[in-house]
Coordinates of C-alpha atoms in Angstrom, one line a residue:
S1 CA 0.0 0.0 0.0
G2 CA 1.0 3.6 -0.3
P3 CA 0.0 7.2 -1.2
A4 CA -2.9 7.6 -3.6
A5 CA -1.8 8.4 -7.2
A6 CA -4.0 11.4 -7.4
P7 CA -2.7 14.6 -5.7
K8 CA -4.7 15.9 -2.8
D9 CA -6.0 19.4 -2.4
Y10 CA -3.9 21.5 -0.1
S11 CA -3.6 25.1 1.0
V12 CA -0.4 26.5 2.5
T13 CA -0.9 28.8 5.5
A14 CA 1.8 31.2 6.6
I15 CA 4.4 30.2 9.2
P16 CA 6.2 33.4 10.2
G17 CA 9.8 33.4 8.9
V18 CA 9.3 30.0 7.3
I19 CA 6.8 30.2 4.4
A20 CA 4.3 32.6 3.0
A21 CA 0.6 31.7 2.7
G22 CA -0.5 30.4 -0.7
Q23 CA 2.7 29.0 -1.9
R24 CA 2.5 25.9 -4.2
W25 CA 4.6 22.9 -4.8
T26 CA 6.0 22.4 -8.3
M27 CA 6.9 19.0 -9.7
L28 CA 10.5 19.0 -11.1
W29 CA 11.2 15.4 -12.0
Q30 CA 9.5 12.0 -12.2
Q31 CA 10.7 8.5 -12.9
D32 CA 9.3 5.0 -12.6
G33 CA 10.6 2.7 -9.9
N34 CA 12.0 3.1 -6.4
V35 CA 14.4 5.8 -7.5
A36 CA 14.2 8.8 -5.2
D37 CA 15.2 8.9 -1.5
G38 CA 17.7 10.5 0.7
I39 CA 18.0 13.8 -1.3
V40 CA 20.5 16.5 -0.6
G41 CA 21.2 19.9 -2.2
T42 CA 24.5 20.8 -3.8
D43 CA 26.4 24.1 -3.8
D44 CA 25.5 24.8 -7.5
G45 CA 21.8 24.7 -6.8
G46 CA 21.3 21.1 -7.9
L47 CA 20.1 18.1 -6.0
L48 CA 21.5 14.6 -5.4
I49 CA 18.9 11.8 -5.4
A50 CA 19.6 8.2 -4.2
Q51 CA 18.2 5.7 -6.6
N52 CA 17.6 2.5 -4.8
D53 CA 16.5 0.4 -7.8
K54 CA 19.3 1.6 -10.1
S55 CA 22.2 1.8 -7.6
D56 CA 22.9 5.3 -8.9
V57 CA 23.1 8.7 -7.3
L58 CA 21.3 11.0 -9.7
K59 CA 22.3 14.7 -10.0
L60 CA 19.3 16.9 -10.9
A61 CA 20.7 20.2 -12.1
A62 CA 19.2 23.6 -11.2
D63 CA 17.6 23.6 -14.7
G64 CA 16.0 20.2 -14.0
K65 CA 18.4 18.2 -16.3
P66 CA 19.3 14.8 -14.7
T67 CA 22.7 13.1 -15.0
V68 CA 24.3 10.2 -13.1
A69 CA 26.7 11.6 -10.5
Y70 CA 27.8 8.3 -8.9
D71 CA 27.1 4.7 -10.2
H72 CA 27.5 1.2 -8.9
T73 CA 26.6 2.2 -5.3
R74 CA 25.0 -1.2 -4.5
T75 CA 21.5 0.1 -3.8
A76 CA 22.3 3.5 -2.4
G77 CA 19.4 4.6 -0.2
A78 CA 20.4 8.1 1.0
V79 CA 23.0 10.7 0.5
S80 CA 24.8 13.1 2.9
I81 CA 27.5 15.7 2.3
S82 CA 29.8 16.8 5.2
K83 CA 30.8 20.4 5.8
S84 CA 34.1 19.8 4.0
G85 CA 32.3 18.3 0.9
T86 CA 32.8 14.6 1.5
V87 CA 29.9 12.6 0.0
F88 CA 28.6 9.5 1.7
V89 CA 25.8 7.0 0.9
V90 CA 24.2 4.1 2.7
E91 CA 24.5 0.9 0.6
R92 CA 21.5 -1.3 1.2
A93 CA 22.5 -4.4 -0.8
L94 CA 24.0 -7.5 0.8
K95 CA 27.2 -6.6 2.6
S96 CA 25.7 -3.2 3.5
A97 CA 28.0 -0.4 4.3
I98 CA 28.5 3.3 4.8
L99 CA 30.3 4.2 1.5
E100 CA 32.3 7.4 0.8
V101 CA 31.8 8.2 -2.9
A102 CA 33.7 11.5 -3.1
P103 CA 36.4 12.8 -3.1
Q104 CA 37.6 9.2 -2.9
R105 CA 35.7 5.9 -3.1
R106 CA 36.1 3.8 0.0
V107 CA 34.1 1.9 2.6
L108 CA 33.9 3.9 5.8
A109 CA 32.2 1.2 7.8
D110 CA 30.7 -2.2 7.2
R111 CA 30.9 -4.0 10.6
Y112 CA 29.5 -3.6 14.1
E113 CA 31.2 -5.4 17.0
G114 CA 32.9 -7.7 14.5
D115 CA 29.8 -8.7 12.6
P116 CA 28.6 -7.4 9.2
L117 CA 26.2 -4.5 9.3
D118 CA 23.7 -6.9 7.7
C119 CA 23.4 -8.6 11.0
L120 CA 21.7 -5.5 12.4
G121 CA 18.5 -6.6 10.5
G122 CA 16.4 -4.4 8.2
V123 CA 18.2 -2.0 5.9
L124 CA 20.4 1.0 6.4
N125 CA 18.0 3.9 6.2
D126 CA 19.3 7.5 6.5
L127 CA 22.6 9.2 7.4
T128 CA 24.1 12.6 8.3
A129 CA 27.8 13.3 8.0
D130 CA 29.7 15.3 10.6
S131 CA 32.8 17.5 10.5
R132 CA 34.9 14.8 12.2
G133 CA 34.9 12.5 9.2
G134 CA 32.2 10.3 10.8
V135 CA 28.6 9.5 9.9
Y136 CA 25.5 9.0 12.1
F137 CA 23.0 6.5 10.5
T138 CA 19.8 4.8 11.2
N139 CA 18.6 1.2 10.8
G140 CA 15.7 1.0 13.2
G141 CA 18.3 2.0 15.8
L142 CA 20.8 4.8 15.9
Y143 CA 24.5 4.4 15.1
Y144 CA 27.7 6.4 14.7
A145 CA 30.5 5.3 12.3
A146 CA 33.6 7.2 13.5
A147 CA 36.3 8.4 11.0
N148 CA 38.2 5.2 11.8
G149 CA 35.3 3.0 10.8
V150 CA 34.3 1.9 14.4
V151 CA 30.6 1.8 14.8
T152 CA 28.8 2.5 18.1
R153 CA 25.2 2.2 18.9
Y154 CA 23.3 4.8 20.9
G155 CA 19.8 5.4 22.3
E156 CA 17.1 3.4 23.9
N157 CA 13.5 2.5 22.7
L158 CA 14.0 4.1 19.3
R159 CA 12.2 3.4 16.0
T160 CA 14.4 5.6 13.8
N161 CA 14.2 6.7 10.2
G162 CA 15.3 10.3 9.4
I163 CA 18.4 11.8 11.0
I164 CA 20.0 15.3 10.8
L165 CA 22.6 17.3 12.8
S166 CA 21.8 20.8 13.9
P167 CA 23.7 23.6 12.1
D168 CA 26.3 23.9 15.0
E169 CA 26.5 20.0 15.1
K170 CA 25.9 20.1 18.9
T171 CA 22.6 18.4 18.7
L172 CA 21.5 15.3 16.7
Y173 CA 17.8 14.9 15.8
V174 CA 16.4 11.5 14.9
T175 CA 12.8 10.6 14.1
N176 CA 11.2 8.1 16.5
G177 CA 7.8 7.1 15.1
G178 CA 5.4 9.9 16.0
S179 CA 8.0 12.0 17.8
I180 CA 11.5 13.4 17.4
A181 CA 14.3 12.5 19.7
A182 CA 17.3 14.8 20.4
F183 CA 20.8 14.0 21.7
D184 CA 23.7 16.1 22.8
V185 CA 26.8 15.6 20.6
Q186 CA 30.1 15.3 22.5
P187 CA 33.5 16.5 21.1
D188 CA 34.4 12.9 20.1
G189 CA 31.0 12.4 18.4
A190 CA 29.5 10.4 21.2
L191 CA 25.8 11.0 22.0
T192 CA 24.4 11.8 25.4
N193 CA 21.2 13.1 27.0
Q194 CA 18.5 11.4 24.9
R195 CA 15.2 13.2 25.2
E196 CA 12.0 13.8 23.3
L197 CA 12.2 17.1 21.5
V198 CA 8.6 17.1 20.3
K199 CA 5.6 14.8 19.9
L200 CA 4.1 15.3 16.5
P201 CA 0.4 16.2 16.4
A202 CA -0.4 13.6 13.8
G203 CA 1.2 11.0 11.6
F204 CA 4.7 9.5 11.6
S205 CA 8.1 11.0 10.9
D206 CA 10.4 10.2 8.0
G207 CA 13.1 12.4 6.4
S208 CA 14.4 15.6 7.9
T209 CA 16.5 18.7 7.3
V210 CA 17.3 22.0 9.1
D211 CA 17.4 25.6 8.1
G212 CA 19.9 28.4 8.9
A213 CA 17.9 29.4 12.0
G214 CA 18.1 25.8 13.4
R215 CA 14.5 24.9 12.7
L216 CA 13.8 21.3 12.0
Y217 CA 11.7 20.1 9.0
V218 CA 10.4 16.5 9.1
S219 CA 8.3 14.8 6.5
G220 CA 5.7 12.3 7.4
G221 CA 2.1 11.3 7.0
P222 CA -0.9 13.4 5.8
A223 CA 0.4 16.6 7.5
G224 CA 3.1 16.9 4.9
V225 CA 6.2 18.6 6.4
H226 CA 6.3 19.3 10.1
V227 CA 8.2 22.5 11.1
I228 CA 9.7 22.5 14.6
G229 CA 11.7 25.2 16.4
P230 CA 15.1 24.3 17.9
D231 CA 13.5 24.6 21.3
G232 CA 11.0 21.9 20.4
A233 CA 8.1 24.2 19.7
Y234 CA 5.8 22.9 17.0
L235 CA 5.5 25.8 14.5
G236 CA 3.1 24.3 12.0
A237 CA 3.0 22.1 8.9
I238 CA 3.5 22.7 5.2
P239 CA 0.9 20.5 3.4
T240 CA 2.0 18.5 0.3
P241 CA 0.1 17.1 -2.7
F242 CA 1.4 13.6 -1.9
T243 CA 3.0 12.0 1.2
V244 CA 6.7 12.9 1.0
I245 CA 9.6 10.9 2.4
S246 CA 12.8 13.0 2.1
L247 CA 13.6 16.7 2.4
A248 CA 16.4 19.1 1.6
F249 CA 17.0 22.8 1.1
G250 CA 18.7 23.9 -2.1
G251 CA 18.5 26.3 -5.1
P252 CA 19.8 29.8 -5.2
R253 CA 20.7 31.0 -1.6
K254 CA 19.0 27.7 -0.4
M255 CA 15.6 29.4 -0.4
T256 CA 13.8 26.4 -1.9
L257 CA 12.6 23.3 0.0
Y258 CA 12.7 20.1 -2.0
A259 CA 10.7 17.0 -1.2
A260 CA 10.8 13.4 -2.6
A261 CA 7.6 11.4 -3.0
T262 CA 7.1 7.8 -3.7
L263 CA 3.8 7.0 -5.5
R264 CA 2.1 3.6 -5.9
E265 CA -0.7 2.8 -8.3
N266 CA -1.9 -0.6 -9.7
G267 CA 1.1 -2.4 -8.3
K268 CA 3.6 0.0 -9.9
Q269 CA 5.8 2.5 -8.2
S270 CA 7.2 5.9 -9.3
A271 CA 9.1 8.7 -7.7
E272 CA 8.7 12.5 -8.0
I273 CA 10.7 15.5 -6.8
Y274 CA 8.8 18.6 -5.7
A275 CA 10.0 22.2 -4.8
I276 CA 8.4 25.1 -3.0
P277 CA 9.7 28.7 -2.4
M278 CA 10.5 29.5 1.2
L279 CA 11.0 32.5 3.4
A280 CA 13.4 30.4 5.5
Q281 CA 16.9 29.9 4.2
G282 CA 18.6 26.6 4.4
F283 CA 21.8 26.3 6.4
E284 CA 24.6 27.4 4.1
G285 CA 27.4 26.0 6.2
R286 CA 26.6 22.4 5.2
A287 CA 24.6 20.6 2.6
K288 CA 20.9 19.7 3.4

């Protein structure tokens, strides 16, 4: 089962400093298959899209032209770019791994406590790269792959999906079903002080991003995009024509919010990328 193929009616109401009333989503790209997840904006106004079915990372240029940026990624499911420009993906195929694809191609981590990451069960879901050369990632639980490849598990009673660092990298946000959990990030990347940042008023939580003011944006369910202040205040929702799964700021001055949707109809699946103009500006110090 999945979202209906027909778009739903929606009306955007103003969220002060975030979005103006009456804005509309525009579809930029569409392709058949499970081929859009884990999106991230690039410095040139483009967008990287993980293509699960094709094992490619697609680059959608600012003018909407698609090209393959990275191939043979073994079922890449999400993309993250660190502050220094290092590009990582989660590889979901057998012998799953956190893979660096640029500037060099190498496996950052593929084992946890001596066993393959496959032994964690499920699939590697989402990731966010830090400034230490490490990567936080989700797989139902919450993990940190340090720059030396050592993987550590954190958190209790989590059902994780989307994950993102705050602009100052002092807080890590991870989705937890119908709520958002927050952790304090220590100088060595360790996580402490797990707490519930906010309980969402409706629906579940999926992909996430942050803006330059530290606000958190979380996709999930019929609400569309939840907007949450860094203090945990629920600021409102940006409705979407379809249920969206992944979010990223991009475009000129990062004033555009992008969203990926996966659509299912008559047993077939397709993916679409949507964009909407924002008052909020994405965080320019790091991708996404």
